[in-house]
């Protein structure tokens, strides 16, 4: 059975730190007392061996953490295989299933489900979508093919299209949003990003990243709209942050939706029945609907589609 294992290499910049101090400063999900216990129980290894809490880390050291298995939240792990050959596995992922292990999730991830198919060292994710986002995910069966596809993705040759359900009546015609993504300093959520149009470029920090997304209306109801989104760049949270800035937040989105305090209550398991009614869905209404790319070995153009979830279609016609 697969076990949880986190591994990292100590850089020259990190060298010289005491093990206990490094863990507390770098990985704040455990406090100092908890890290001391993990070290004492030999769940923290350096170069494969238990080590003293006061030991000095050296450049090139391999630091490993072997956490205990803990109960994981329930997920929908019924993914659909869209394509498979000797190099690739392309799947349609349901919403509320993480791609990679992280936080409370390890066995309940797409990675673990695919790994159980005897993938050797894989799967290697060519790209990822958020836990709550459904749709197409491309994985490679070895690192060589993953690297080829990664370069194709980085060069902008891969075409992706998303479908999202948003609050409000989205305008007719094509809407192209071009600007900058930067940390939302007005938000209490550290990972939340803010989209600023090009005209507001002076408000972006040195860490701000250029982004561009094309939106097209698919269907418009009285309260909600079904919208197509084609990202011209591949920034994290790009579509969701941009739609919020345009005034059409994604339905069910706890960070970029109508009220970001949903996110705080969600992680504390304090969402009320009325909160869920306002959210309309149990996850953000974002779906990776299409992708087109060249096969890493043959160069043949591959195109895949995943149908829009019925819940999106149903809500745009008859919202609660």
PDB file of C-alpha atoms in Angstrom:
ATOM      1  CA  UNK A   1       0.000   0.000   0.000  1.00  0.00           C
ATOM      2  CA  UNK A   2       1.262   3.478  -0.860  1.00  0.00           C
ATOM      3  CA  UNK A   3       2.461   5.550   2.078  1.00  0.00           C
ATOM      4  CA  UNK A   4       2.532   9.293   2.543  1.00  0.00           C
ATOM      5  CA  UNK A   5       6.011  10.673   1.945  1.00  0.00           C
ATOM      6  CA  UNK A   6       7.234  14.221   1.399  1.00  0.00           C
ATOM      7  CA  UNK A   7      10.768  14.826   0.148  1.00  0.00           C
ATOM      8  CA  UNK A   8      12.850  17.930  -0.592  1.00  0.00           C
ATOM      9  CA  UNK A   9      16.491  18.827  -1.190  1.00  0.00           C
ATOM     10  CA  UNK A  10      18.148  21.428   1.030  1.00  0.00           C
ATOM     11  CA  UNK A  11      19.502  24.332  -1.009  1.00  0.00           C
ATOM     12  CA  UNK A  12      22.670  26.309  -0.296  1.00  0.00           C
ATOM     13  CA  UNK A  13      20.472  29.168   0.898  1.00  0.00           C
ATOM     14  CA  UNK A  14      18.783  26.892   3.457  1.00  0.00           C
ATOM     15  CA  UNK A  15      21.998  25.191   4.615  1.00  0.00           C
ATOM     16  CA  UNK A  16      23.162  25.879   8.174  1.00  0.00           C
ATOM     17  CA  UNK A  17      19.681  25.920   9.734  1.00  0.00           C
ATOM     18  CA  UNK A  18      18.920  23.630  12.649  1.00  0.00           C
ATOM     19  CA  UNK A  19      16.459  20.908  11.703  1.00  0.00           C
ATOM     20  CA  UNK A  20      13.791  21.892  14.254  1.00  0.00           C
ATOM     21  CA  UNK A  21      13.970  25.601  13.400  1.00  0.00           C
ATOM     22  CA  UNK A  22      13.811  24.865   9.677  1.00  0.00           C
ATOM     23  CA  UNK A  23      10.708  22.679   9.968  1.00  0.00           C
ATOM     24  CA  UNK A  24       8.824  25.145  12.177  1.00  0.00           C
ATOM     25  CA  UNK A  25       9.649  28.079   9.913  1.00  0.00           C
ATOM     26  CA  UNK A  26       9.037  26.345   6.606  1.00  0.00           C
ATOM     27  CA  UNK A  27       6.084  24.066   7.382  1.00  0.00           C
ATOM     28  CA  UNK A  28       3.734  25.886   9.734  1.00  0.00           C
ATOM     29  CA  UNK A  29       0.931  23.312   9.562  1.00  0.00           C
ATOM     30  CA  UNK A  30       2.566  21.752  12.673  1.00  0.00           C
ATOM     31  CA  UNK A  31       3.733  23.776  15.680  1.00  0.00           C
ATOM     32  CA  UNK A  32       7.142  23.330  17.329  1.00  0.00           C
ATOM     33  CA  UNK A  33       5.984  20.731  19.884  1.00  0.00           C
ATOM     34  CA  UNK A  34       4.373  18.637  17.155  1.00  0.00           C
ATOM     35  CA  UNK A  35       7.513  18.744  15.001  1.00  0.00           C
ATOM     36  CA  UNK A  36       9.619  17.736  17.999  1.00  0.00           C
ATOM     37  CA  UNK A  37       7.416  14.682  18.471  1.00  0.00           C
ATOM     38  CA  UNK A  38       7.631  13.762  14.781  1.00  0.00           C
ATOM     39  CA  UNK A  39      11.434  13.974  14.917  1.00  0.00           C
ATOM     40  CA  UNK A  40      11.558  11.902  18.125  1.00  0.00           C
ATOM     41  CA  UNK A  41       9.389   9.217  16.488  1.00  0.00           C
ATOM     42  CA  UNK A  42      11.787   9.051  13.495  1.00  0.00           C
ATOM     43  CA  UNK A  43       9.201  10.355  11.050  1.00  0.00           C
ATOM     44  CA  UNK A  44      11.673  12.997   9.873  1.00  0.00           C
ATOM     45  CA  UNK A  45      14.739  11.661   8.050  1.00  0.00           C
ATOM     46  CA  UNK A  46      17.814  13.309   6.580  1.00  0.00           C
ATOM     47  CA  UNK A  47      19.526  11.286   3.875  1.00  0.00           C
ATOM     48  CA  UNK A  48      17.438   8.301   4.907  1.00  0.00           C
ATOM     49  CA  UNK A  49      18.401   8.378   8.595  1.00  0.00           C
ATOM     50  CA  UNK A  50      16.784   9.712  11.806  1.00  0.00           C
ATOM     51  CA  UNK A  51      18.526  12.835  13.027  1.00  0.00           C
ATOM     52  CA  UNK A  52      18.747  15.096  16.069  1.00  0.00           C
ATOM     53  CA  UNK A  53      16.480  18.104  16.349  1.00  0.00           C
ATOM     54  CA  UNK A  54      19.550  20.353  16.695  1.00  0.00           C
ATOM     55  CA  UNK A  55      21.444  18.904  13.722  1.00  0.00           C
ATOM     56  CA  UNK A  56      22.594  21.435  11.141  1.00  0.00           C
ATOM     57  CA  UNK A  57      21.238  20.910   7.634  1.00  0.00           C
ATOM     58  CA  UNK A  58      23.752  20.851   4.780  1.00  0.00           C
ATOM     59  CA  UNK A  59      23.358  21.841   1.148  1.00  0.00           C
ATOM     60  CA  UNK A  60      22.252  18.787  -0.844  1.00  0.00           C
ATOM     61  CA  UNK A  61      20.727  16.967   2.141  1.00  0.00           C
ATOM     62  CA  UNK A  62      17.566  14.998   1.325  1.00  0.00           C
ATOM     63  CA  UNK A  63      14.915  15.844   3.920  1.00  0.00           C
ATOM     64  CA  UNK A  64      12.001  13.397   4.168  1.00  0.00           C
ATOM     65  CA  UNK A  65       8.819  13.481   6.211  1.00  0.00           C
ATOM     66  CA  UNK A  66       6.823  10.278   6.741  1.00  0.00           C
ATOM     67  CA  UNK A  67       3.521  11.419   8.265  1.00  0.00           C
ATOM     68  CA  UNK A  68       1.000   9.069   9.756  1.00  0.00           C
ATOM     69  CA  UNK A  69      -2.040   8.157   7.699  1.00  0.00           C
ATOM     70  CA  UNK A  70      -5.011  10.225   8.800  1.00  0.00           C
ATOM     71  CA  UNK A  71      -8.716  10.022   7.932  1.00  0.00           C
ATOM     72  CA  UNK A  72      -9.308  11.796   4.629  1.00  0.00           C
ATOM     73  CA  UNK A  73     -12.415  13.672   3.473  1.00  0.00           C
ATOM     74  CA  UNK A  74     -14.708  11.771   1.159  1.00  0.00           C
ATOM     75  CA  UNK A  75     -14.349  12.509  -2.554  1.00  0.00           C
ATOM     76  CA  UNK A  76     -15.916  11.544  -5.853  1.00  0.00           C
ATOM     77  CA  UNK A  77     -13.178   9.395  -7.397  1.00  0.00           C
ATOM     78  CA  UNK A  78     -15.148   8.022 -10.374  1.00  0.00           C
ATOM     79  CA  UNK A  79     -12.988   9.428 -13.176  1.00  0.00           C
ATOM     80  CA  UNK A  80     -13.578   8.492 -16.842  1.00  0.00           C
ATOM     81  CA  UNK A  81     -10.789   7.394 -19.194  1.00  0.00           C
ATOM     82  CA  UNK A  82     -10.968   9.352 -22.459  1.00  0.00           C
ATOM     83  CA  UNK A  83      -7.783   8.019 -24.064  1.00  0.00           C
ATOM     84  CA  UNK A  84      -4.892   5.710 -23.226  1.00  0.00           C
ATOM     85  CA  UNK A  85      -1.834   4.443 -25.082  1.00  0.00           C
ATOM     86  CA  UNK A  86       1.768   3.566 -24.209  1.00  0.00           C
ATOM     87  CA  UNK A  87       2.604   7.218 -23.464  1.00  0.00           C
ATOM     88  CA  UNK A  88      -0.529   8.940 -22.180  1.00  0.00           C
ATOM     89  CA  UNK A  89      -3.631   8.652 -20.061  1.00  0.00           C
ATOM     90  CA  UNK A  90      -6.274  11.349 -20.554  1.00  0.00           C
ATOM     91  CA  UNK A  91      -9.177  11.393 -18.102  1.00  0.00           C
ATOM     92  CA  UNK A  92     -12.328  13.324 -17.297  1.00  0.00           C
ATOM     93  CA  UNK A  93     -12.000  14.187 -13.597  1.00  0.00           C
ATOM     94  CA  UNK A  94     -15.100  14.767 -11.463  1.00  0.00           C
ATOM     95  CA  UNK A  95     -15.391  17.828  -9.255  1.00  0.00           C
ATOM     96  CA  UNK A  96     -14.214  17.580  -5.629  1.00  0.00           C
ATOM     97  CA  UNK A  97     -11.306  15.246  -6.434  1.00  0.00           C
ATOM     98  CA  UNK A  98      -7.757  16.608  -5.915  1.00  0.00           C
ATOM     99  CA  UNK A  99      -5.216  15.894  -8.642  1.00  0.00           C
ATOM    100  CA  UNK A 100      -2.146  15.664  -6.389  1.00  0.00           C
ATOM    101  CA  UNK A 101      -1.617  14.629  -2.766  1.00  0.00           C
ATOM    102  CA  UNK A 102      -1.517  17.571  -0.391  1.00  0.00           C
ATOM    103  CA  UNK A 103      -2.882  18.648   2.983  1.00  0.00           C
ATOM    104  CA  UNK A 104      -5.526  16.169   4.142  1.00  0.00           C
ATOM    105  CA  UNK A 105      -5.560  14.302   0.815  1.00  0.00           C
ATOM    106  CA  UNK A 106      -3.308  11.431  -0.227  1.00  0.00           C
ATOM    107  CA  UNK A 107      -5.172   8.214  -1.034  1.00  0.00           C
ATOM    108  CA  UNK A 108      -8.251  10.217  -2.047  1.00  0.00           C
ATOM    109  CA  UNK A 109      -6.575  11.860  -5.065  1.00  0.00           C
ATOM    110  CA  UNK A 110      -6.558  11.340  -8.814  1.00  0.00           C
ATOM    111  CA  UNK A 111      -2.814  10.619  -8.571  1.00  0.00           C
ATOM    112  CA  UNK A 112      -3.390   7.759  -6.129  1.00  0.00           C
ATOM    113  CA  UNK A 113      -6.303   6.333  -8.124  1.00  0.00           C
ATOM    114  CA  UNK A 114      -4.243   6.300 -11.328  1.00  0.00           C
ATOM    115  CA  UNK A 115      -1.134   5.032  -9.521  1.00  0.00           C
ATOM    116  CA  UNK A 116      -3.120   1.981  -8.425  1.00  0.00           C
ATOM    117  CA  UNK A 117      -3.227   0.986 -12.125  1.00  0.00           C
ATOM    118  CA  UNK A 118       0.511   0.066 -11.819  1.00  0.00           C
ATOM    119  CA  UNK A 119       1.992   3.159 -13.401  1.00  0.00           C
ATOM    120  CA  UNK A 120       5.592   2.639 -12.276  1.00  0.00           C
ATOM    121  CA  UNK A 121       6.899   6.027 -11.191  1.00  0.00           C
ATOM    122  CA  UNK A 122       3.947   7.854 -12.741  1.00  0.00           C
ATOM    123  CA  UNK A 123       1.543   9.300 -13.380  1.00  0.00           C
ATOM    124  CA  UNK A 124       3.194  12.572 -14.415  1.00  0.00           C
ATOM    125  CA  UNK A 125       0.652  15.371 -14.621  1.00  0.00           C
ATOM    126  CA  UNK A 126       1.157  17.533 -17.710  1.00  0.00           C
ATOM    127  CA  UNK A 127      -1.187  20.106 -16.185  1.00  0.00           C
ATOM    128  CA  UNK A 128      -3.450  20.291 -13.164  1.00  0.00           C
ATOM    129  CA  UNK A 129      -6.874  21.645 -12.394  1.00  0.00           C
ATOM    130  CA  UNK A 130      -8.185  22.634  -8.970  1.00  0.00           C
ATOM    131  CA  UNK A 131      -9.768  20.069  -6.686  1.00  0.00           C
ATOM    132  CA  UNK A 132     -13.257  21.519  -7.240  1.00  0.00           C
ATOM    133  CA  UNK A 133     -12.829  21.926 -11.010  1.00  0.00           C
ATOM    134  CA  UNK A 134     -14.053  19.057 -13.179  1.00  0.00           C
ATOM    135  CA  UNK A 135     -12.957  18.050 -16.652  1.00  0.00           C
ATOM    136  CA  UNK A 136      -9.988  16.941 -18.723  1.00  0.00           C
ATOM    137  CA  UNK A 137      -6.624  16.122 -17.157  1.00  0.00           C
ATOM    138  CA  UNK A 138      -3.675  14.907 -19.237  1.00  0.00           C
ATOM    139  CA  UNK A 139      -1.086  12.637 -17.622  1.00  0.00           C
ATOM    140  CA  UNK A 140       2.044  11.000 -19.045  1.00  0.00           C
ATOM    141  CA  UNK A 141       3.261   7.538 -18.122  1.00  0.00           C
ATOM    142  CA  UNK A 142       6.927   8.525 -17.985  1.00  0.00           C
ATOM    143  CA  UNK A 143       8.980  11.631 -17.350  1.00  0.00           C
ATOM    144  CA  UNK A 144      10.296  11.883 -20.932  1.00  0.00           C
ATOM    145  CA  UNK A 145       6.864  12.207 -22.510  1.00  0.00           C
ATOM    146  CA  UNK A 146       5.809  14.537 -19.694  1.00  0.00           C
ATOM    147  CA  UNK A 147       8.762  16.824 -20.462  1.00  0.00           C
ATOM    148  CA  UNK A 148       7.871  16.957 -24.166  1.00  0.00           C
ATOM    149  CA  UNK A 149       4.281  17.895 -23.373  1.00  0.00           C
ATOM    150  CA  UNK A 150       5.406  20.346 -20.707  1.00  0.00           C
ATOM    151  CA  UNK A 151       7.472  22.236 -23.282  1.00  0.00           C
ATOM    152  CA  UNK A 152       4.512  22.205 -25.677  1.00  0.00           C
ATOM    153  CA  UNK A 153       2.318  23.608 -22.928  1.00  0.00           C
ATOM    154  CA  UNK A 154       4.852  26.305 -21.966  1.00  0.00           C
ATOM    155  CA  UNK A 155       5.213  27.452 -25.582  1.00  0.00           C
ATOM    156  CA  UNK A 156       1.472  28.136 -25.859  1.00  0.00           C
ATOM    157  CA  UNK A 157       0.812  25.424 -28.452  1.00  0.00           C
ATOM    158  CA  UNK A 158      -1.780  23.627 -26.327  1.00  0.00           C
ATOM    159  CA  UNK A 159      -5.344  24.901 -26.734  1.00  0.00           C
ATOM    160  CA  UNK A 160      -7.678  24.649 -23.748  1.00  0.00           C
ATOM    161  CA  UNK A 161     -11.286  25.700 -23.312  1.00  0.00           C
ATOM    162  CA  UNK A 162     -13.241  25.872 -20.069  1.00  0.00           C
ATOM    163  CA  UNK A 163     -16.954  26.240 -19.396  1.00  0.00           C
ATOM    164  CA  UNK A 164     -18.143  28.039 -16.298  1.00  0.00           C
ATOM    165  CA  UNK A 165     -21.439  29.061 -14.749  1.00  0.00           C
ATOM    166  CA  UNK A 166     -21.421  32.640 -13.449  1.00  0.00           C
ATOM    167  CA  UNK A 167     -23.674  34.901 -11.466  1.00  0.00           C
ATOM    168  CA  UNK A 168     -25.434  37.570 -13.548  1.00  0.00           C
ATOM    169  CA  UNK A 169     -26.313  38.090 -17.199  1.00  0.00           C
ATOM    170  CA  UNK A 170     -23.034  37.957 -19.106  1.00  0.00           C
ATOM    171  CA  UNK A 171     -22.877  40.293 -22.158  1.00  0.00           C
ATOM    172  CA  UNK A 172     -23.396  39.030 -25.693  1.00  0.00           C
ATOM    173  CA  UNK A 173     -20.426  38.753 -28.037  1.00  0.00           C
ATOM    174  CA  UNK A 174     -16.757  38.174 -27.320  1.00  0.00           C
ATOM    175  CA  UNK A 175     -15.207  39.657 -24.163  1.00  0.00           C
ATOM    176  CA  UNK A 176     -11.400  39.679 -24.074  1.00  0.00           C
ATOM    177  CA  UNK A 177      -9.919  40.442 -20.643  1.00  0.00           C
ATOM    178  CA  UNK A 178      -6.246  41.393 -20.693  1.00  0.00           C
ATOM    179  CA  UNK A 179      -4.304  42.549 -17.667  1.00  0.00           C
ATOM    180  CA  UNK A 180      -2.335  41.518 -14.608  1.00  0.00           C
ATOM    181  CA  UNK A 181      -2.788  38.997 -11.820  1.00  0.00           C
ATOM    182  CA  UNK A 182      -1.370  39.973  -8.470  1.00  0.00           C
ATOM    183  CA  UNK A 183      -1.956  39.050  -4.838  1.00  0.00           C
ATOM    184  CA  UNK A 184      -5.176  40.544  -3.498  1.00  0.00           C
ATOM    185  CA  UNK A 185      -3.781  42.482  -0.548  1.00  0.00           C
ATOM    186  CA  UNK A 186      -7.265  43.535   0.554  1.00  0.00           C
ATOM    187  CA  UNK A 187      -8.263  39.898   1.117  1.00  0.00           C
ATOM    188  CA  UNK A 188      -7.807  37.864   4.284  1.00  0.00           C
ATOM    189  CA  UNK A 189      -7.092  34.825   2.051  1.00  0.00           C
ATOM    190  CA  UNK A 190      -3.368  34.752   1.273  1.00  0.00           C
ATOM    191  CA  UNK A 191      -3.644  32.745  -1.935  1.00  0.00           C
ATOM    192  CA  UNK A 192      -6.356  34.932  -3.442  1.00  0.00           C
ATOM    193  CA  UNK A 193      -5.371  36.804  -6.599  1.00  0.00           C
ATOM    194  CA  UNK A 194      -6.704  40.051  -8.034  1.00  0.00           C
ATOM    195  CA  UNK A 195      -7.143  40.791 -11.745  1.00  0.00           C
ATOM    196  CA  UNK A 196      -6.324  44.308 -12.933  1.00  0.00           C
ATOM    197  CA  UNK A 197      -6.961  45.430 -16.540  1.00  0.00           C
ATOM    198  CA  UNK A 198      -4.022  46.709 -18.563  1.00  0.00           C
ATOM    199  CA  UNK A 199      -5.110  50.276 -17.871  1.00  0.00           C
ATOM    200  CA  UNK A 200      -4.453  49.591 -14.175  1.00  0.00           C
ATOM    201  CA  UNK A 201      -0.997  48.136 -14.744  1.00  0.00           C
ATOM    202  CA  UNK A 202       0.544  50.727 -12.425  1.00  0.00           C
ATOM    203  CA  UNK A 203      -1.242  49.005  -9.538  1.00  0.00           C
ATOM    204  CA  UNK A 204       0.541  45.679 -10.116  1.00  0.00           C
ATOM    205  CA  UNK A 205       3.581  44.750  -8.070  1.00  0.00           C
ATOM    206  CA  UNK A 206       6.843  43.410  -9.461  1.00  0.00           C
ATOM    207  CA  UNK A 207       5.403  39.925  -8.887  1.00  0.00           C
ATOM    208  CA  UNK A 208       2.291  40.631 -10.980  1.00  0.00           C
ATOM    209  CA  UNK A 209       1.831  38.331 -13.988  1.00  0.00           C
ATOM    210  CA  UNK A 210       0.327  39.194 -17.361  1.00  0.00           C
ATOM    211  CA  UNK A 211      -2.774  37.211 -18.338  1.00  0.00           C
ATOM    212  CA  UNK A 212      -5.345  37.136 -21.131  1.00  0.00           C
ATOM    213  CA  UNK A 213      -8.675  35.295 -21.392  1.00  0.00           C
ATOM    214  CA  UNK A 214     -11.377  35.252 -24.074  1.00  0.00           C
ATOM    215  CA  UNK A 215     -14.966  34.783 -22.912  1.00  0.00           C
ATOM    216  CA  UNK A 216     -18.025  33.887 -25.018  1.00  0.00           C
ATOM    217  CA  UNK A 217     -21.605  33.546 -23.836  1.00  0.00           C
ATOM    218  CA  UNK A 218     -23.100  30.065 -24.352  1.00  0.00           C
ATOM    219  CA  UNK A 219     -26.455  30.506 -22.674  1.00  0.00           C
ATOM    220  CA  UNK A 220     -27.932  33.278 -20.569  1.00  0.00           C
ATOM    221  CA  UNK A 221     -30.707  32.798 -18.035  1.00  0.00           C
ATOM    222  CA  UNK A 222     -32.525  35.305 -15.878  1.00  0.00           C
ATOM    223  CA  UNK A 223     -29.970  35.154 -13.048  1.00  0.00           C
ATOM    224  CA  UNK A 224     -27.031  33.046 -14.282  1.00  0.00           C
ATOM    225  CA  UNK A 225     -24.983  32.618 -17.455  1.00  0.00           C
ATOM    226  CA  UNK A 226     -23.105  29.706 -18.987  1.00  0.00           C
ATOM    227  CA  UNK A 227     -19.838  31.041 -20.388  1.00  0.00           C
ATOM    228  CA  UNK A 228     -16.947  29.652 -22.458  1.00  0.00           C
ATOM    229  CA  UNK A 229     -13.430  30.696 -21.391  1.00  0.00           C
ATOM    230  CA  UNK A 230     -10.307  30.286 -23.521  1.00  0.00           C
ATOM    231  CA  UNK A 231      -7.158  31.249 -21.606  1.00  0.00           C
ATOM    232  CA  UNK A 232      -4.387  32.837 -23.654  1.00  0.00           C
ATOM    233  CA  UNK A 233      -2.035  32.383 -20.702  1.00  0.00           C
ATOM    234  CA  UNK A 234      -1.878  29.713 -18.020  1.00  0.00           C
ATOM    235  CA  UNK A 235      -1.933  31.556 -14.710  1.00  0.00           C
ATOM    236  CA  UNK A 236      -3.202  30.035 -11.469  1.00  0.00           C
ATOM    237  CA  UNK A 237      -6.777  31.158 -10.679  1.00  0.00           C
ATOM    238  CA  UNK A 238      -6.777  33.208 -13.903  1.00  0.00           C
ATOM    239  CA  UNK A 239     -10.348  32.543 -15.041  1.00  0.00           C
ATOM    240  CA  UNK A 240     -11.935  32.812 -11.605  1.00  0.00           C
ATOM    241  CA  UNK A 241     -10.134  36.019 -10.591  1.00  0.00           C
ATOM    242  CA  UNK A 242     -10.818  37.654 -13.954  1.00  0.00           C
ATOM    243  CA  UNK A 243     -14.539  36.883 -13.868  1.00  0.00           C
ATOM    244  CA  UNK A 244     -14.822  38.290 -10.347  1.00  0.00           C
ATOM    245  CA  UNK A 245     -13.174  41.524 -11.501  1.00  0.00           C
ATOM    246  CA  UNK A 246     -15.568  41.712 -14.460  1.00  0.00           C
ATOM    247  CA  UNK A 247     -18.525  41.450 -12.083  1.00  0.00           C
ATOM    248  CA  UNK A 248     -19.573  37.866 -12.916  1.00  0.00           C
ATOM    249  CA  UNK A 249     -18.262  35.605 -10.104  1.00  0.00           C
ATOM    250  CA  UNK A 250     -18.202  31.843 -10.617  1.00  0.00           C
ATOM    251  CA  UNK A 251     -21.153  30.030  -9.051  1.00  0.00           C
ATOM    252  CA  UNK A 252     -20.182  27.974  -5.992  1.00  0.00           C
ATOM    253  CA  UNK A 253     -16.738  29.575  -5.734  1.00  0.00           C
ATOM    254  CA  UNK A 254     -15.836  30.044  -2.079  1.00  0.00           C
ATOM    255  CA  UNK A 255     -12.848  32.332  -2.792  1.00  0.00           C
ATOM    256  CA  UNK A 256     -13.772  34.222  -5.961  1.00  0.00           C
ATOM    257  CA  UNK A 257     -17.545  34.019  -5.567  1.00  0.00           C
ATOM    258  CA  UNK A 258     -20.066  36.426  -4.124  1.00  0.00           C
ATOM    259  CA  UNK A 259     -18.581  36.315  -0.605  1.00  0.00           C
ATOM    260  CA  UNK A 260     -15.022  35.213   0.258  1.00  0.00           C
ATOM    261  CA  UNK A 261     -15.986  34.550   3.891  1.00  0.00           C
ATOM    262  CA  UNK A 262     -17.520  31.322   2.584  1.00  0.00           C
ATOM    263  CA  UNK A 263     -13.955  30.000   2.271  1.00  0.00           C
ATOM    264  CA  UNK A 264     -13.078  30.661   5.896  1.00  0.00           C
ATOM    265  CA  UNK A 265     -16.248  28.979   7.121  1.00  0.00           C
ATOM    266  CA  UNK A 266     -15.696  26.095   4.690  1.00  0.00           C
ATOM    267  CA  UNK A 267     -12.199  25.214   5.939  1.00  0.00           C
ATOM    268  CA  UNK A 268     -13.504  25.465   9.515  1.00  0.00           C
ATOM    269  CA  UNK A 269     -16.494  23.254   8.603  1.00  0.00           C
ATOM    270  CA  UNK A 270     -18.931  26.009   9.612  1.00  0.00           C
ATOM    271  CA  UNK A 271     -20.926  26.537   6.417  1.00  0.00           C
ATOM    272  CA  UNK A 272     -24.625  26.799   7.227  1.00  0.00           C
ATOM    273  CA  UNK A 273     -27.601  25.561   5.245  1.00  0.00           C
ATOM    274  CA  UNK A 274     -28.275  29.120   4.081  1.00  0.00           C
ATOM    275  CA  UNK A 275     -24.627  29.403   2.954  1.00  0.00           C
ATOM    276  CA  UNK A 276     -25.027  26.356   0.736  1.00  0.00           C
ATOM    277  CA  UNK A 277     -28.220  27.808  -0.727  1.00  0.00           C
ATOM    278  CA  UNK A 278     -26.331  30.987  -1.654  1.00  0.00           C
ATOM    279  CA  UNK A 279     -23.463  28.975  -3.138  1.00  0.00           C
ATOM    280  CA  UNK A 280     -25.944  27.011  -5.291  1.00  0.00           C
ATOM    281  CA  UNK A 281     -23.425  24.151  -5.828  1.00  0.00           C
ATOM    282  CA  UNK A 282     -21.188  22.072  -3.544  1.00  0.00           C
ATOM    283  CA  UNK A 283     -18.142  23.082  -5.645  1.00  0.00           C
ATOM    284  CA  UNK A 284     -17.048  25.839  -7.997  1.00  0.00           C
ATOM    285  CA  UNK A 285     -18.783  25.717 -11.390  1.00  0.00           C
ATOM    286  CA  UNK A 286     -15.671  25.471 -13.559  1.00  0.00           C
ATOM    287  CA  UNK A 287     -15.142  22.667 -16.075  1.00  0.00           C
ATOM    288  CA  UNK A 288     -12.153  21.871 -18.335  1.00  0.00           C
ATOM    289  CA  UNK A 289     -14.210  21.080 -21.439  1.00  0.00           C
ATOM    290  CA  UNK A 290     -11.688  20.807 -24.310  1.00  0.00           C
ATOM    291  CA  UNK A 291      -7.980  20.361 -24.936  1.00  0.00           C
ATOM    292  CA  UNK A 292      -5.932  19.949 -28.103  1.00  0.00           C
ATOM    293  CA  UNK A 293      -2.210  19.092 -28.282  1.00  0.00           C
ATOM    294  CA  UNK A 294       0.380  17.130 -30.249  1.00  0.00           C
ATOM    295  CA  UNK A 295       1.188  13.573 -29.198  1.00  0.00           C
ATOM    296  CA  UNK A 296       4.683  13.597 -27.611  1.00  0.00           C
ATOM    297  CA  UNK A 297       5.918  10.715 -29.790  1.00  0.00           C
ATOM    298  CA  UNK A 298       4.004  10.750 -33.084  1.00  0.00           C
ATOM    299  CA  UNK A 299       3.284  14.475 -33.279  1.00  0.00           C
ATOM    300  CA  UNK A 300      -0.322  13.671 -34.198  1.00  0.00           C
ATOM    301  CA  UNK A 301      -2.878  16.299 -33.175  1.00  0.00           C
ATOM    302  CA  UNK A 302      -5.129  14.991 -30.398  1.00  0.00           C
ATOM    303  CA  UNK A 303      -8.396  16.709 -29.438  1.00  0.00           C
ATOM    304  CA  UNK A 304     -10.568  15.759 -26.473  1.00  0.00           C
ATOM    305  CA  UNK A 305     -13.884  16.987 -25.110  1.00  0.00           C
ATOM    306  CA  UNK A 306     -15.674  16.382 -21.808  1.00  0.00           C
ATOM    307  CA  UNK A 307     -19.405  17.210 -21.707  1.00  0.00           C
ATOM    308  CA  UNK A 308     -20.543  20.087 -19.512  1.00  0.00           C
ATOM    309  CA  UNK A 309     -21.951  18.795 -16.184  1.00  0.00           C
ATOM    310  CA  UNK A 310     -25.742  18.552 -16.149  1.00  0.00           C
ATOM    311  CA  UNK A 311     -25.880  20.628 -12.956  1.00  0.00           C
ATOM    312  CA  UNK A 312     -24.511  23.649 -14.855  1.00  0.00           C
ATOM    313  CA  UNK A 313     -27.150  23.268 -17.567  1.00  0.00           C
ATOM    314  CA  UNK A 314     -29.927  22.777 -15.052  1.00  0.00           C
ATOM    315  CA  UNK A 315     -29.023  25.786 -12.909  1.00  0.00           C
ATOM    316  CA  UNK A 316     -28.797  28.262 -15.773  1.00  0.00           C
ATOM    317  CA  UNK A 317     -32.337  27.330 -16.734  1.00  0.00           C
ATOM    318  CA  UNK A 318     -33.835  27.150 -13.249  1.00  0.00           C
ATOM    319  CA  UNK A 319     -31.597  28.619 -10.507  1.00  0.00           C
ATOM    320  CA  UNK A 320     -32.649  28.074  -6.860  1.00  0.00           C
TER     321      UNK A 320
END
